[in-house]
CSV table of C-alpha atoms in Angstrom, one decimal:
chain,number,residue,atom,x,y,z
A,128,UNK,CA,17.8,-24.2,85.7
A,129,UNK,CA,20.7,-25.0,83.2
A,130,UNK,CA,21.6,-28.3,83.6
A,131,UNK,CA,24.5,-30.4,81.6
A,132,UNK,CA,21.5,-32.2,79.2
A,133,UNK,CA,20.5,-28.5,78.6
A,134,UNK,CA,23.8,-27.5,77.3
A,135,UNK,CA,24.2,-30.7,75.3
A,136,UNK,CA,21.0,-30.2,73.8
A,137,UNK,CA,21.7,-26.7,73.0
A,138,UNK,CA,25.4,-27.3,71.6
A,139,UNK,CA,23.8,-29.9,69.2
A,140,UNK,CA,21.3,-27.6,67.8
A,141,UNK,CA,23.0,-24.2,67.7
A,142,UNK,CA,26.6,-25.4,67.9
A,143,UNK,CA,29.5,-24.3,70.4
A,144,UNK,CA,30.7,-20.5,70.8
A,145,UNK,CA,33.4,-19.0,72.7
A,146,UNK,CA,30.9,-16.5,74.5
A,147,UNK,CA,29.2,-19.5,76.2
A,148,UNK,CA,32.4,-20.6,78.4
A,149,UNK,CA,31.4,-17.7,81.1
A,150,UNK,CA,27.9,-19.1,81.3
A,151,UNK,CA,29.0,-22.4,81.9
A,152,UNK,CA,31.6,-21.6,84.6
A,153,UNK,CA,28.9,-19.1,86.4
A,154,UNK,CA,26.2,-22.0,86.4
A,155,UNK,CA,29.1,-24.3,88.2
A,156,UNK,CA,29.5,-26.3,85.5
A,157,UNK,CA,32.9,-26.9,84.0
A,158,UNK,CA,33.7,-26.1,80.0
A,159,UNK,CA,34.8,-29.0,78.0
A,160,UNK,CA,38.0,-27.9,77.2
A,161,UNK,CA,38.9,-28.8,73.3
A,162,UNK,CA,41.8,-31.1,72.8
A,163,UNK,CA,44.3,-29.9,70.1
A,164,UNK,CA,44.8,-32.1,67.2
A,165,UNK,CA,48.1,-34.0,67.1
A,166,UNK,CA,50.7,-33.9,64.4
A,167,UNK,CA,50.1,-37.8,64.4
A,168,UNK,CA,46.4,-37.4,63.9
A,169,UNK,CA,46.6,-34.8,61.2
A,170,UNK,CA,48.7,-37.2,59.6
A,171,UNK,CA,46.7,-40.0,59.6
A,172,UNK,CA,44.3,-38.4,57.2
A,173,UNK,CA,45.4,-39.0,53.3
A,174,UNK,CA,46.1,-36.1,51.1
A,175,UNK,CA,44.8,-35.9,47.6
A,176,UNK,CA,47.8,-37.2,46.1
A,177,UNK,CA,48.0,-40.3,48.3
A,178,UNK,CA,44.4,-40.8,47.5
A,179,UNK,CA,45.0,-40.7,43.8
A,180,UNK,CA,48.0,-43.2,44.1
A,181,UNK,CA,45.8,-45.4,46.1
A,182,UNK,CA,43.2,-45.4,43.2
A,183,UNK,CA,46.0,-46.2,40.6
A,184,UNK,CA,47.4,-48.7,42.5
A,185,UNK,CA,48.1,-51.9,39.8
A,186,UNK,CA,47.5,-54.2,42.8
A,187,UNK,CA,44.1,-53.0,43.2
A,188,UNK,CA,43.4,-53.1,39.6
A,189,UNK,CA,44.4,-56.9,39.2
A,190,UNK,CA,41.7,-57.0,42.0
A,191,UNK,CA,38.7,-55.5,39.8
A,192,UNK,CA,36.7,-58.5,38.4
A,193,UNK,CA,37.7,-59.3,34.6
A,194,UNK,CA,35.0,-60.2,32.1
A,195,UNK,CA,35.8,-63.8,30.5
A,196,UNK,CA,36.7,-63.5,26.7
A,197,UNK,CA,33.9,-64.9,24.8
A,198,UNK,CA,31.6,-64.3,21.8
A,199,UNK,CA,29.4,-61.2,22.0
A,200,UNK,CA,25.7,-61.7,22.0
A,201,UNK,CA,23.5,-59.9,19.2
A,202,UNK,CA,20.3,-58.4,20.8
A,203,UNK,CA,17.1,-59.7,19.0
A,204,UNK,CA,16.0,-56.6,17.9
A,205,UNK,CA,19.1,-55.4,16.5
A,206,UNK,CA,19.4,-58.9,14.9
A,207,UNK,CA,19.5,-58.3,10.8
A,208,UNK,CA,20.7,-61.9,10.1
A,209,UNK,CA,18.4,-64.6,8.5
A,210,UNK,CA,19.4,-68.4,8.0
A,211,UNK,CA,18.1,-70.1,5.2
A,212,UNK,CA,17.8,-73.7,4.5
A,213,UNK,CA,16.7,-75.9,1.5
A,214,UNK,CA,18.7,-74.0,-1.2
A,215,UNK,CA,19.6,-75.8,-4.6
A,216,UNK,CA,22.9,-77.8,-4.0
A,217,UNK,CA,24.2,-75.7,-7.1
A,218,UNK,CA,23.0,-72.1,-6.4
A,219,UNK,CA,25.7,-69.4,-6.7
A,220,UNK,CA,26.4,-66.2,-4.5
A,221,UNK,CA,24.8,-64.2,-7.2
A,222,UNK,CA,21.9,-66.0,-7.3
A,223,UNK,CA,21.4,-66.0,-3.3
A,224,UNK,CA,22.1,-62.5,-3.1
A,225,UNK,CA,19.2,-62.0,-6.1
A,226,UNK,CA,17.0,-63.7,-4.3
A,227,UNK,CA,17.4,-62.4,-0.4
A,228,UNK,CA,17.4,-58.6,-2.3
A,229,UNK,CA,13.9,-59.1,-2.9
A,230,UNK,CA,13.0,-58.2,0.8
A,231,UNK,CA,15.9,-55.5,1.4
A,232,UNK,CA,19.1,-54.0,1.0
A,233,UNK,CA,22.0,-56.5,2.0
A,234,UNK,CA,24.5,-55.1,4.3
A,235,UNK,CA,28.0,-54.7,2.3
A,236,UNK,CA,31.2,-55.5,4.0
A,237,UNK,CA,32.8,-52.0,4.6
A,238,UNK,CA,36.3,-53.2,3.4
A,239,UNK,CA,35.7,-55.6,0.7
A,240,UNK,CA,32.4,-53.8,-0.3
A,241,UNK,CA,30.9,-57.5,-1.0
A,242,UNK,CA,27.5,-58.5,-0.1
A,243,UNK,CA,27.5,-59.9,3.9
A,244,UNK,CA,26.2,-63.3,2.6
A,245,UNK,CA,27.4,-67.0,3.1
A,246,UNK,CA,26.9,-70.2,1.9
A,247,UNK,CA,28.1,-73.2,3.9
A,248,UNK,CA,29.9,-76.2,2.6
A,249,UNK,CA,30.7,-79.6,4.0
A,250,UNK,CA,34.5,-81.2,4.7
A,251,UNK,CA,34.5,-81.8,1.1
A,252,UNK,CA,34.0,-78.4,-0.1
A,253,UNK,CA,30.6,-79.2,-1.5
A,254,UNK,CA,27.5,-76.8,-0.8
A,255,UNK,CA,25.2,-78.1,2.1
A,256,UNK,CA,22.2,-76.3,0.8
A,257,UNK,CA,22.0,-73.3,3.6
A,258,UNK,CA,23.2,-70.3,3.6
A,259,UNK,CA,23.3,-66.8,5.8
A,260,UNK,CA,22.4,-63.5,4.9
A,261,UNK,CA,22.7,-59.9,6.9
A,262,UNK,CA,20.2,-57.3,5.9
A,263,UNK,CA,20.8,-53.6,6.4
A,264,UNK,CA,17.8,-52.9,8.3
A,265,UNK,CA,15.7,-55.0,11.1
A,266,UNK,CA,12.4,-54.7,8.6
A,267,UNK,CA,14.2,-57.0,6.0
A,268,UNK,CA,14.0,-59.5,8.3
A,269,UNK,CA,10.2,-60.0,9.0
A,270,UNK,CA,9.9,-59.3,5.4
A,271,UNK,CA,12.1,-62.2,4.7
A,272,UNK,CA,10.1,-64.4,7.0
A,273,UNK,CA,7.2,-63.5,5.4
A,274,UNK,CA,8.0,-63.9,1.6
A,275,UNK,CA,10.6,-66.4,1.4
A,276,UNK,CA,9.4,-68.9,4.2
A,277,UNK,CA,8.3,-71.8,2.3
A,278,UNK,CA,8.8,-70.5,-1.1
A,279,UNK,CA,10.0,-72.6,-4.2
A,280,UNK,CA,13.5,-71.9,-6.0
A,281,UNK,CA,14.0,-74.2,-8.9
A,282,UNK,CA,11.8,-77.0,-7.3
A,283,UNK,CA,13.2,-76.5,-3.9
A,284,UNK,CA,11.3,-75.6,-0.8
A,285,UNK,CA,13.2,-72.8,1.4
A,286,UNK,CA,12.8,-72.5,5.0
A,287,UNK,CA,13.9,-69.0,6.5
A,288,UNK,CA,14.3,-68.0,10.4
A,289,UNK,CA,16.0,-65.6,12.4
A,290,UNK,CA,19.6,-66.6,12.8
A,291,UNK,CA,20.9,-67.6,16.0
A,292,UNK,CA,24.4,-67.8,17.0
A,293,UNK,CA,26.1,-70.6,19.1
A,294,UNK,CA,29.6,-71.1,20.2
A,295,UNK,CA,30.9,-74.3,19.4
A,296,UNK,CA,34.2,-75.2,21.1
A,297,UNK,CA,36.7,-72.7,23.2
A,298,UNK,CA,36.9,-69.3,22.6
A,299,UNK,CA,39.7,-68.2,20.0
A,300,UNK,CA,40.4,-64.4,19.9
A,301,UNK,CA,42.1,-65.0,16.7
A,302,UNK,CA,39.1,-65.9,14.8
A,303,UNK,CA,37.2,-62.8,16.1
A,304,UNK,CA,37.0,-60.3,13.0
A,305,UNK,CA,39.1,-57.2,13.6
A,306,UNK,CA,37.0,-53.9,13.9
A,307,UNK,CA,36.9,-51.4,11.0
A,308,UNK,CA,39.1,-48.6,12.2
A,309,UNK,CA,37.3,-46.2,9.8
A,310,UNK,CA,33.7,-46.0,11.2
A,311,UNK,CA,33.1,-43.0,8.8
A,312,UNK,CA,33.7,-45.4,5.7
A,313,UNK,CA,31.3,-48.1,7.1
A,314,UNK,CA,28.7,-45.3,7.8
A,315,UNK,CA,29.0,-43.8,4.3
A,316,UNK,CA,28.5,-47.1,3.0
A,317,UNK,CA,25.4,-47.9,4.4
A,318,UNK,CA,24.1,-44.2,3.7
A,319,UNK,CA,25.2,-45.2,-0.1
A,320,UNK,CA,23.0,-48.3,0.3
A,321,UNK,CA,20.0,-46.7,1.2
A,322,UNK,CA,20.2,-44.0,-1.4
A,323,UNK,CA,18.0,-44.4,-4.3
A,324,UNK,CA,19.6,-42.0,-6.9
A,325,UNK,CA,21.5,-43.8,-9.5
A,326,UNK,CA,25.1,-44.0,-9.2
A,327,UNK,CA,27.2,-41.5,-11.5
A,328,UNK,CA,29.1,-43.2,-14.5
A,329,UNK,CA,32.5,-42.3,-15.2
A,330,UNK,CA,33.1,-39.8,-17.7
A,331,UNK,CA,29.4,-39.2,-17.6
A,332,UNK,CA,30.2,-35.4,-16.3
A,333,UNK,CA,31.8,-33.0,-18.5
A,334,UNK,CA,33.3,-29.5,-18.4
A,335,UNK,CA,31.7,-26.5,-19.0
A,336,UNK,CA,33.2,-25.6,-22.4
A,337,UNK,CA,32.2,-29.0,-23.8
A,338,UNK,CA,28.3,-28.3,-23.0
A,339,UNK,CA,28.4,-24.9,-24.7
A,340,UNK,CA,27.6,-24.9,-28.5
A,341,UNK,CA,28.1,-21.6,-30.5
A,342,UNK,CA,26.0,-21.0,-33.5
A,343,UNK,CA,27.1,-18.4,-35.8
A,344,UNK,CA,25.7,-16.3,-38.9
A,345,UNK,CA,21.8,-16.7,-37.8
A,346,UNK,CA,20.9,-13.2,-38.5
A,347,UNK,CA,22.2,-9.9,-39.2
A,348,UNK,CA,22.2,-6.9,-37.0
A,349,UNK,CA,20.2,-4.7,-39.0
A,350,UNK,CA,17.1,-7.1,-38.6
A,351,UNK,CA,16.9,-5.8,-34.9
A,352,UNK,CA,17.2,-2.2,-36.1
A,353,UNK,CA,13.6,-2.5,-37.9
A,354,UNK,CA,12.2,-4.6,-35.5
A,355,UNK,CA,13.7,-5.3,-32.0
A,356,UNK,CA,11.1,-7.9,-30.9
A,357,UNK,CA,12.8,-10.3,-33.7
A,358,UNK,CA,15.2,-11.0,-31.1
A,359,UNK,CA,12.5,-13.0,-28.7
A,360,UNK,CA,11.5,-15.0,-31.7
A,361,UNK,CA,14.8,-15.9,-33.0
A,362,UNK,CA,15.8,-17.0,-29.0
A,363,UNK,CA,12.8,-19.3,-29.0
A,364,UNK,CA,13.1,-20.7,-32.5
A,365,UNK,CA,16.9,-22.2,-31.2
A,366,UNK,CA,15.9,-23.0,-28.1
A,367,UNK,CA,13.2,-25.4,-29.8
A,368,UNK,CA,15.5,-26.9,-32.4
A,369,UNK,CA,18.4,-27.6,-30.0
A,370,UNK,CA,15.8,-29.1,-27.3
A,371,UNK,CA,15.8,-31.8,-30.0
A,372,UNK,CA,19.1,-32.9,-28.9
A,373,UNK,CA,19.0,-32.5,-25.1
A,374,UNK,CA,17.9,-30.4,-22.4
A,375,UNK,CA,18.7,-26.7,-22.8
A,376,UNK,CA,19.5,-24.6,-19.7
A,377,UNK,CA,20.2,-21.4,-21.4
A,378,UNK,CA,19.9,-19.4,-24.5
A,379,UNK,CA,22.3,-16.1,-25.3
A,380,UNK,CA,22.0,-14.2,-28.4
A,381,UNK,CA,24.9,-11.5,-28.6
A,382,UNK,CA,23.4,-8.6,-31.1
């Protein structure tokens, strides 16, 4: 027997078709008439443009939570800075760089190309005996803790630890260092520090014509008519004598 419960279950599972109206009428049940969607109802649905406007509403942007300005936190696995105490009071930057370079490559500033080290001073401008060193690799930090901690320099015992940065006072955006715009320059600077090849000196490379020597009147062409193999002997003798003054890449004999 077809009842209202049966039709409701059937419509929920298989949907509603127009052919089913006759069946419902024959069974004595009135079909549910679909109400036309009014223009007011259709107008209440937001369009894509209105949705985009709502998303870009400046009021909604202002309501979003903004992070308060503050100093960034250096993650422990990326911290390559070490803090050194117990330094001699008359230590220089060059001496400090020489000591810290024993454990690895010290990072350079991409703009000034100077080593990223710091010797702290008091209010009067005198060295306090502590300093900061920024390495290029994290492994250098562990090596510095192992080798330089409790080491002595000119009778002064050093203490090395991983640097910890703390905020003193309120945040001042003017004191924050500006980011280097040229990231490729910074990356090439680090690759240059990791390169073990010696730096090319100015004027070391010469033009091709400056590396070629012409020697004349070494032999007579008639010598090859009698013995063609003499050419090889002359070439080897010439190479042997020229190698006394430097590396020889090629020997050419024009007969």
